XYZ file of C-alpha atoms in Angstrom:
474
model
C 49.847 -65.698 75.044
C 48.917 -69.253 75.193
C 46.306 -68.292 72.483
C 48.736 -66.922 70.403
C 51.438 -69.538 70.204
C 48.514 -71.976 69.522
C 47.317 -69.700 66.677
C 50.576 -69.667 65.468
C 51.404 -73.215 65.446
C 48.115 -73.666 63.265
C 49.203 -70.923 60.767
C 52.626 -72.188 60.387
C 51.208 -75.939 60.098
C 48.955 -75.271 56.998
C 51.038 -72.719 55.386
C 54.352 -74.225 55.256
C 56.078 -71.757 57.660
C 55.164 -69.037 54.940
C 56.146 -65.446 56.611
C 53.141 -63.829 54.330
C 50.891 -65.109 56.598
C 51.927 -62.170 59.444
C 49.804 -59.339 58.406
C 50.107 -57.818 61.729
C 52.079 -54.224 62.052
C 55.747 -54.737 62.696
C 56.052 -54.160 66.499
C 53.181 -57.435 66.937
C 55.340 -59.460 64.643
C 58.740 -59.131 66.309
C 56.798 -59.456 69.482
C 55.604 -62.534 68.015
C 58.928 -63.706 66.704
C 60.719 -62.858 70.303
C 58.031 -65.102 72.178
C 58.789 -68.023 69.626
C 62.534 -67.587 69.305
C 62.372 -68.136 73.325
C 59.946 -71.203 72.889
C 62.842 -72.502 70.668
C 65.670 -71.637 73.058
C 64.417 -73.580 76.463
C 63.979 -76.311 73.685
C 67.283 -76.862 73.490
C 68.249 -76.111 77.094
C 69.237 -79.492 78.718
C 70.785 -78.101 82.115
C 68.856 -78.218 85.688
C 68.017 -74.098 85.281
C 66.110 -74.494 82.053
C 63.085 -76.895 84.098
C 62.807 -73.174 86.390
C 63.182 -71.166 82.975
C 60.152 -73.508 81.115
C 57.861 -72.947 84.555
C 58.535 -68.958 84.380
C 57.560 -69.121 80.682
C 54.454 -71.213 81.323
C 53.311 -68.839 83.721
C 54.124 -66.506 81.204
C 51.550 -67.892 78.686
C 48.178 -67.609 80.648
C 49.127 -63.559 80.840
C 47.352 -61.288 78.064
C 49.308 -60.704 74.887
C 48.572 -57.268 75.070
C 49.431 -56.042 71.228
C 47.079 -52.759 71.862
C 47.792 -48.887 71.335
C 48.809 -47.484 74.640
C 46.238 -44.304 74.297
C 43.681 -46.715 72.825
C 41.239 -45.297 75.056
C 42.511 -41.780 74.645
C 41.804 -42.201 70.818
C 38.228 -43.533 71.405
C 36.811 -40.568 73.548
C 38.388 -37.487 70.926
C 37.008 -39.572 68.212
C 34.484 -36.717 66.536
C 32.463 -39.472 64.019
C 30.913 -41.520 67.012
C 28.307 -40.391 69.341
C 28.793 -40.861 73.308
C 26.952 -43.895 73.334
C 29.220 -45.333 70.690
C 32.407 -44.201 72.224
C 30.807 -45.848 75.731
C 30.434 -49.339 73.715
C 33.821 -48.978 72.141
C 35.720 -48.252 75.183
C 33.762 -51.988 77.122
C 34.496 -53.839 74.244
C 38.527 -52.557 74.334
C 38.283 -53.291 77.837
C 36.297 -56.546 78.096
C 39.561 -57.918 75.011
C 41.995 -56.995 78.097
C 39.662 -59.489 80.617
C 39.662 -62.793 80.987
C 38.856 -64.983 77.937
C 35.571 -67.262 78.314
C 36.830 -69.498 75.240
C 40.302 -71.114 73.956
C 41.387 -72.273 70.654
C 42.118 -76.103 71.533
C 44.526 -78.230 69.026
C 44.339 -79.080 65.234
C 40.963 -77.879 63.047
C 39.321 -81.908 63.268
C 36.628 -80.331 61.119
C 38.357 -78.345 58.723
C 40.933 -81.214 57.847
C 37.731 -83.816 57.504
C 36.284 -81.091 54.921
C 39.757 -81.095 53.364
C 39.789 -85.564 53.358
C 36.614 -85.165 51.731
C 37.423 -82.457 49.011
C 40.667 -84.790 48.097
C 38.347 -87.727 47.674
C 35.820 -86.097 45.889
C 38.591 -84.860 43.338
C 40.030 -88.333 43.014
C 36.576 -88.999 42.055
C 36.479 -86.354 39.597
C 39.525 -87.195 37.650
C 38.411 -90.892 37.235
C 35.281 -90.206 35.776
C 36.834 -88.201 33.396
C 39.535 -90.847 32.504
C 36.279 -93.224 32.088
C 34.618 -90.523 29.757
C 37.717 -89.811 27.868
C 38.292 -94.187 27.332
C 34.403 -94.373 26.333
C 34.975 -91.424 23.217
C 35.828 -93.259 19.786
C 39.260 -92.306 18.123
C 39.744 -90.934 14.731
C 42.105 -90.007 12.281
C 42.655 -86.614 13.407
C 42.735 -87.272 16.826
C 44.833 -84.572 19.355
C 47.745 -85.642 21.234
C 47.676 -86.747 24.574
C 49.180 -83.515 25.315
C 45.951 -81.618 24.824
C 43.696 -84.459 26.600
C 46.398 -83.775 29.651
C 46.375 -79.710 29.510
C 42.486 -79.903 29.625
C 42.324 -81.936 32.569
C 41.814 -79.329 35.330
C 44.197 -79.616 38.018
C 44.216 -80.206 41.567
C 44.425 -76.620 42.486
C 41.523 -75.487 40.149
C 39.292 -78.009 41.445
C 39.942 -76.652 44.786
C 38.790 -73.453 43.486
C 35.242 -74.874 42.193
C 32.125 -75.025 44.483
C 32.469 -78.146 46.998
C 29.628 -80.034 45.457
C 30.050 -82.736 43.155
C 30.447 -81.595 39.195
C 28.480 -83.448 36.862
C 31.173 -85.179 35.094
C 29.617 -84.299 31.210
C 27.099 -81.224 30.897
C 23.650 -82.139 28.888
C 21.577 -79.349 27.750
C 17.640 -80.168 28.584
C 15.492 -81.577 25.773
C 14.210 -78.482 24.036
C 10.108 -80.165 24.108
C 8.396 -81.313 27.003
C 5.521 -83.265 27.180
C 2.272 -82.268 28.626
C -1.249 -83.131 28.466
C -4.013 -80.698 27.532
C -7.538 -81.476 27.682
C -9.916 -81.603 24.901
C -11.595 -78.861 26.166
C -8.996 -76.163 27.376
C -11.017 -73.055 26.779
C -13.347 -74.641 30.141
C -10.531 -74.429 32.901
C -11.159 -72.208 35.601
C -7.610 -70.701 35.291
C -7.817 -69.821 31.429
C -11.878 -68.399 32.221
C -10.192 -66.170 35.299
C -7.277 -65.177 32.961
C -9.150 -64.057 29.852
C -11.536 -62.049 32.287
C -8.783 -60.403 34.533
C -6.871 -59.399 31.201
C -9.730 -58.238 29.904
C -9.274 -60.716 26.448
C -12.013 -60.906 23.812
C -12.788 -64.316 22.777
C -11.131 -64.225 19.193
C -8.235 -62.717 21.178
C -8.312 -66.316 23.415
C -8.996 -68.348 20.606
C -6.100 -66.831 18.830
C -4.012 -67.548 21.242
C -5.022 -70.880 22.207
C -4.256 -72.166 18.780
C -1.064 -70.715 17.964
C 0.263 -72.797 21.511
C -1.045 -75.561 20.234
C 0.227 -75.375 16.369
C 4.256 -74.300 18.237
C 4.143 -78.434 19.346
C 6.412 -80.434 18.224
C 4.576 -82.505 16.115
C 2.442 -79.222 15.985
C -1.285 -80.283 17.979
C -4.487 -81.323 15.960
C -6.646 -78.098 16.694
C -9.979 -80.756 14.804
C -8.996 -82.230 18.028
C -9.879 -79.158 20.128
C -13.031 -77.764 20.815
C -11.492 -74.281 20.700
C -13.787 -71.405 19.184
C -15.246 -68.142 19.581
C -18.680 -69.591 20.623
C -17.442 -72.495 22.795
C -15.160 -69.408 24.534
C -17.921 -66.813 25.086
C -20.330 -70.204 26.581
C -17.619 -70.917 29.111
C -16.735 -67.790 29.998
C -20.489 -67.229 30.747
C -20.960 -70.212 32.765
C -18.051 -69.396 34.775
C -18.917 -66.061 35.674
C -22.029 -67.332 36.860
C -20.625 -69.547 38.959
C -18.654 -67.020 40.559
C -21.583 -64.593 41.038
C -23.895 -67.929 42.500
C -20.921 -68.580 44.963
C -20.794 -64.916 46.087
C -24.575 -64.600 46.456
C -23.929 -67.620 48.915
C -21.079 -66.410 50.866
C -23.034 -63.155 51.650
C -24.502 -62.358 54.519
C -26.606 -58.966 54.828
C -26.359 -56.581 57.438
C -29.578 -56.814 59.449
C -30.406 -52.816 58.943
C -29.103 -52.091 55.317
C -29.098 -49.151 53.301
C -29.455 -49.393 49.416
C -26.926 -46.853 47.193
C -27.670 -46.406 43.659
C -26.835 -43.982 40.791
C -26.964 -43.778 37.259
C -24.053 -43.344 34.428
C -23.643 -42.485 30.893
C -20.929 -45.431 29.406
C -19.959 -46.802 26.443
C -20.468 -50.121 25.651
C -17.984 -52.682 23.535
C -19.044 -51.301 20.887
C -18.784 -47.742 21.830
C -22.034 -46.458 22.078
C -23.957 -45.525 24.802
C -25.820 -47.175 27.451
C -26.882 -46.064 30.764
C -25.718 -48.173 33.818
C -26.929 -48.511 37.414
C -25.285 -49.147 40.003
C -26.456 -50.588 43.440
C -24.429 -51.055 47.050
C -25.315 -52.132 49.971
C -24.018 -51.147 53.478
C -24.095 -51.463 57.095
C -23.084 -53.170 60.052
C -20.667 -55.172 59.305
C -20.070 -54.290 56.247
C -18.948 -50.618 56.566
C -16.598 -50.425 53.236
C -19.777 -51.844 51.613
C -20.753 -54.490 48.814
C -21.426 -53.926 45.096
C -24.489 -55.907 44.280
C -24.558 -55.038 40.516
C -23.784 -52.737 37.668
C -27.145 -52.997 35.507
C -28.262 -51.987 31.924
C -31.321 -49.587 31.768
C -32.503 -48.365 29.258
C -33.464 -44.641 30.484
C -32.583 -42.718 33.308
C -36.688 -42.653 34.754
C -37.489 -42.811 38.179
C -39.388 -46.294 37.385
C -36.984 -47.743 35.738
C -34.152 -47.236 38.681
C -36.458 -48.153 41.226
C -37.450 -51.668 38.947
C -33.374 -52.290 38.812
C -32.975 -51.433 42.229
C -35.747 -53.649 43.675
C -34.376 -56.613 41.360
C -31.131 -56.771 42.376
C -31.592 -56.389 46.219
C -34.397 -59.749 45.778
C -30.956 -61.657 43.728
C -28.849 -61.074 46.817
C -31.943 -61.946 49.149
C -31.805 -59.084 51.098
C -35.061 -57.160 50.873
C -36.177 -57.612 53.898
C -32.927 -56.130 55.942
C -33.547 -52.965 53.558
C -34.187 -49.849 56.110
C -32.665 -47.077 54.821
C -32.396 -45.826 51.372
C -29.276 -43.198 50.145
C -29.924 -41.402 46.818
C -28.806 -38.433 45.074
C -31.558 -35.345 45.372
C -32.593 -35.336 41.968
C -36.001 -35.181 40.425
C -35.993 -38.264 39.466
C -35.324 -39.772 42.320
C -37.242 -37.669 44.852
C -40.139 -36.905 42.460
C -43.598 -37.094 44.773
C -45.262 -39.451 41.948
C -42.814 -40.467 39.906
C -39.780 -40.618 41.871
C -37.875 -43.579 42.028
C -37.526 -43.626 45.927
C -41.874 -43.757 46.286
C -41.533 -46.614 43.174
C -39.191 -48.544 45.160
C -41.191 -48.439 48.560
C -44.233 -49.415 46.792
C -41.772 -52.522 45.167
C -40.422 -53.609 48.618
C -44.089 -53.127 50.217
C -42.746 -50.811 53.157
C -41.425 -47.379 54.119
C -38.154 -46.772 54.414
C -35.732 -44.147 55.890
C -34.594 -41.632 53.146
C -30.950 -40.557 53.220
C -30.829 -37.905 50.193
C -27.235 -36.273 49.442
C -27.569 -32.783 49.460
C -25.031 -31.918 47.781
C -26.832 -31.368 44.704
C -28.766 -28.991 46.198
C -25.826 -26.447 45.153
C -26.218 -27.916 41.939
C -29.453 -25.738 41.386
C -27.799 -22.622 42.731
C -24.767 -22.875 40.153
C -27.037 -23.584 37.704
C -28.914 -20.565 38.303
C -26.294 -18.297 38.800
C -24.559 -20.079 35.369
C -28.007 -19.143 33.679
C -27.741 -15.775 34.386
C -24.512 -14.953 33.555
C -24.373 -17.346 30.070
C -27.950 -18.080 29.145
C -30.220 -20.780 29.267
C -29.466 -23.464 27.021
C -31.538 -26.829 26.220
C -28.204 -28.677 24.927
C -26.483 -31.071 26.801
C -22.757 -29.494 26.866
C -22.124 -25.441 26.881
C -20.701 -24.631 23.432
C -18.533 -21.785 25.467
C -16.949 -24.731 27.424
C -16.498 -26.608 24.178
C -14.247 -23.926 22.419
C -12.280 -23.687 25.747
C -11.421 -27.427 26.136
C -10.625 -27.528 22.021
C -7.999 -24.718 21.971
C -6.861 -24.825 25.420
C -3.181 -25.687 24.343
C -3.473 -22.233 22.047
C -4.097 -20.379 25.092
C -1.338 -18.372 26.938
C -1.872 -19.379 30.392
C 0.161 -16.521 31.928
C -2.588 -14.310 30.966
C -5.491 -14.349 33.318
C -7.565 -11.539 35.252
C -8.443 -11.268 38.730
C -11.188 -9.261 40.588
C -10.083 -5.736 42.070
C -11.853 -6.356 45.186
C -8.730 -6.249 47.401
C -8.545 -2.612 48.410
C -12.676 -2.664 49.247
C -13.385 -0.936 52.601
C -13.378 -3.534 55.755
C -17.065 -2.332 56.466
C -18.147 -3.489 52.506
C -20.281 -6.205 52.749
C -17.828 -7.526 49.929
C -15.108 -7.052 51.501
C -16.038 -8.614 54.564
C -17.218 -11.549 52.328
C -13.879 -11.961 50.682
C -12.639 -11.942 53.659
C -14.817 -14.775 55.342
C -14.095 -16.969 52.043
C -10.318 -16.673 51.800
C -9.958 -17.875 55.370
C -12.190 -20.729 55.476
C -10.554 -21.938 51.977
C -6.648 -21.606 53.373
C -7.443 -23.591 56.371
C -8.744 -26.592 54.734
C -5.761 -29.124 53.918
C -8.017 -32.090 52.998
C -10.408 -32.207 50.158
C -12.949 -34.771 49.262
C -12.512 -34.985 45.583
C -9.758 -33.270 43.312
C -12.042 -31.051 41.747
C -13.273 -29.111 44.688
C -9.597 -28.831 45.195
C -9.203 -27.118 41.741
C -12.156 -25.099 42.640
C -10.914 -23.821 45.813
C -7.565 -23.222 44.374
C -8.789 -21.124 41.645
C -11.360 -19.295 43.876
C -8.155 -17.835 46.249
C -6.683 -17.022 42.591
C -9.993 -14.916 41.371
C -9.937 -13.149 44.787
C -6.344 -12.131 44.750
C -4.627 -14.507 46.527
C -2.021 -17.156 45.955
C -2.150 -20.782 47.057
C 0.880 -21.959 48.564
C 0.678 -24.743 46.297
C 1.415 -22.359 43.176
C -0.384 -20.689 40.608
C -0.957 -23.795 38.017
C -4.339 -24.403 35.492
C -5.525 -27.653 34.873
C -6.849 -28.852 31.401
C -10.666 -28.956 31.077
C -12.876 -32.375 31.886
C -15.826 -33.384 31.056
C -18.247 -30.298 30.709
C -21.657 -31.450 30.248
C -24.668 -30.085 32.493
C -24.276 -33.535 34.550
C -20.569 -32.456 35.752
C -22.036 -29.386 37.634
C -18.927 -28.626 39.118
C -17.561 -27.882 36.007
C -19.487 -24.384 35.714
C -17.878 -23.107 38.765
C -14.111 -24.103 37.579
């Protein structure tokens, strides 16, 4: 109780004896008001009783005020929103309030009336530098009263209200210009070079953009001044990339037993036609996610010319002679017996090397084969058949579709028992490599008669040529 008449002194002394600031139920406040009515009463007691009455109530004070619900406890455990382990913690925290207290509250706030001294001063402050500011101002004709200069001053409660930092005591908007220095040659910083090639920007695009910065100064800039243009762009760009690559070569250090990846592509260039590009990675200890070497123009898809791209790029990066192991797709042009790129490339590098083929383009030939049979052979580079499909495919009612009548074969059919073999294998596989022998899979269960549990859903046609083999079995 000690606590509480303490507390209360503190209220009443920086309130003013307000009675709004009991927001306690009514039974804590007349407990309250009983406990300080008798604090008043041995006040004013003068005879010899009152010094045994003031000891009782002293020993009164270092009891617990106990303001609590009776069946506190009681409400705690048949509380249905909180878990045992809460009620547990709710129940030692009601009961560890009832213990002894660790802490008091001792006199007067020290800190909290210094913050107040200083918020006083600072608003003394305040109000003189605005009498200063409003002296300063010249007068004219049409001046206000002092009335208005008054009812804009703010007053001492509303700069109470403000943040306790110092307000400026006139706001001044920023000069709209600042002043920087660019150098002559801007289009040669590394930032600008990294920029432009990150954003993929042409270098009229950079040029462009270059000068309209510099024409929105204020004076607008000299561009004569500049050595800004498409030329001076495309050189620095250039040289910086360069750079880059020269600093990468470097920093690289080649697994001592490599293998060499490479494979060919059909792109478009910048100008949209087409080029074929070859790409070459390295791998191996150390360096098991692997490191592009280069992305190279050839100009034909021969086993000579990969192996001449191949063997050029591995002697940039210096690492010919931690070659072992070569990993290449399993087509005639790369496993051709004269003419193959892998035998061009071991007579390049002047030693044999272990040959890692991907066979999965063995099942290439098979498709192919059982493709030729059932459309034709055909000498150009797309099926027209696949053409028509992937042109009107949004004219098509995709409800419509067929399936094989296969399901109610004997069990001792060799079909049957096929069917049988495939659907299983294909349900139990959750991961797939790539998306399209997903779709393949998928549509495979559909053909056979049953339904993936992913849904029943077509995909619009890809690319169809002969080189997307997968695309004759979807």
């Amino acid at each position: 109780m000690r606590q509480v008449l303490k507390f209360f002194f503190h209220t009443v002394n920086e309130s003013g004896d307000r009675q709004e600031t009991f927001k306690e139920t009514r039974g804590c406040r007349e407990k309250l008001t009983r406990l300080w009515e008798h604090w008043r009463s041995l006040q004013k007691s003068r005879d010899r009783a009152a010094k045994d009455k003031v000891e009782n109530f002293k020993s009164q004070l270092d009891l617990l005020w106990d303001i609590g619900a009776p069946d506190a406890v009681e409400d705690i455990e048949k509380n249905r929103l909180l878990t045992p382990a809460d009620k547990q913690q709710d129940i030692a925290f009601y009961q560890d309030q009832r213990g002894e207290r660790k802490a008091f509250m001792s006199g007067n706030d020290k800190i909290f009336a210094a913050k107040k001294r200083k918020q006083e001063e600072r608003v003394k402050k305040q109000r003189s530098k605005q009498g200063r500011f409003a002296a300063c101002e010249p007068s004219s004709s049409d001046s206000r009263p002092q009335t208005s200069v008054v009812a804009d001053t703010p007053t001492e409660v509303e700069m109470e209200k403000k943040d306790t930092a110092v307000q400026p005591g006139r706001y001044t908007s920023k000069h709209p210009y600042v002043t920087v220095q660019l150098p002559r040659r801007i289009l040669q910083e590394p930032a600008l070079k990294e920029l432009a090639d990150r954003l993929r920007i042409s270098n009229n695009e950079i040029v462009s953009v270059v000068a309209a910065v510099l024409r929105s100064a204020n004076p607008p800039g000299d561009l004569s001044e500049f050595r800004i243009s498409r030329k001076t762009a495309r050189r620095a760009r250039a040289s910086h990339r360069r750079q880059v690559a020269a600093a990468q070569r470097e920093a690289f250090t080649p697994p001592p037993h490599a293998v060499v990846h490479w494979d060919g592509k059909l792109v478009k260039n910048v100008v949209g036609e087409e080029e074929h590009r070859q790409a070459i990675f390295i791998s191996g200890c150390g360096h098991e996610e692997g490191k592009l070497l280069a992305v190279l123009p050839v100009k034909d898809g021969t086993g000579l010319t990969q192996a001449r791209a191949t063997a050029r790029a591995i002697e940039d990066w210096s690492c010919a002679s931690n070659v072992k192991a070569l990993c290449f797709d399993t087509t005639s042009s790369n496993t051709g017996r004269v003419q193959g790129a892998v035998v061009h490339l071991e007579a390049l590098v002047e030693k044999q090397l272990l040959r890692l083929g991907c066979r999965h383009h063995v099942m290439e030939l098979v498709v192919r084969a059982a493709a030729s049979n059932i459309f034709g052979k055909t000498s150009a580079p797309t099926d027209p058949l696949f053409q028509t499909l992937k042109k009107r495919w949004s004219q098509l009612d995709h409800s419509q579709y067929l399936r094989l009548d296969i399901a109610n074969l004997p069990e001792s059919d060799w079909l049957s028992h096929l069917r049988h073999r495939t659907v299983s294998y294909l349900l139990t596989v959750t991961e797939w490599a790539r998306e399209d022998y997903r779709e393949a899979a998928e549509l495979t269960l559909l053909v056979l008669g049953v339904n993936h549990p992913r849904g029943t859903h077509f995909l619009r046609p890809g690319a169809c040529h002969h080189a997307r083999w997968m695309a004759k079995i979807i």
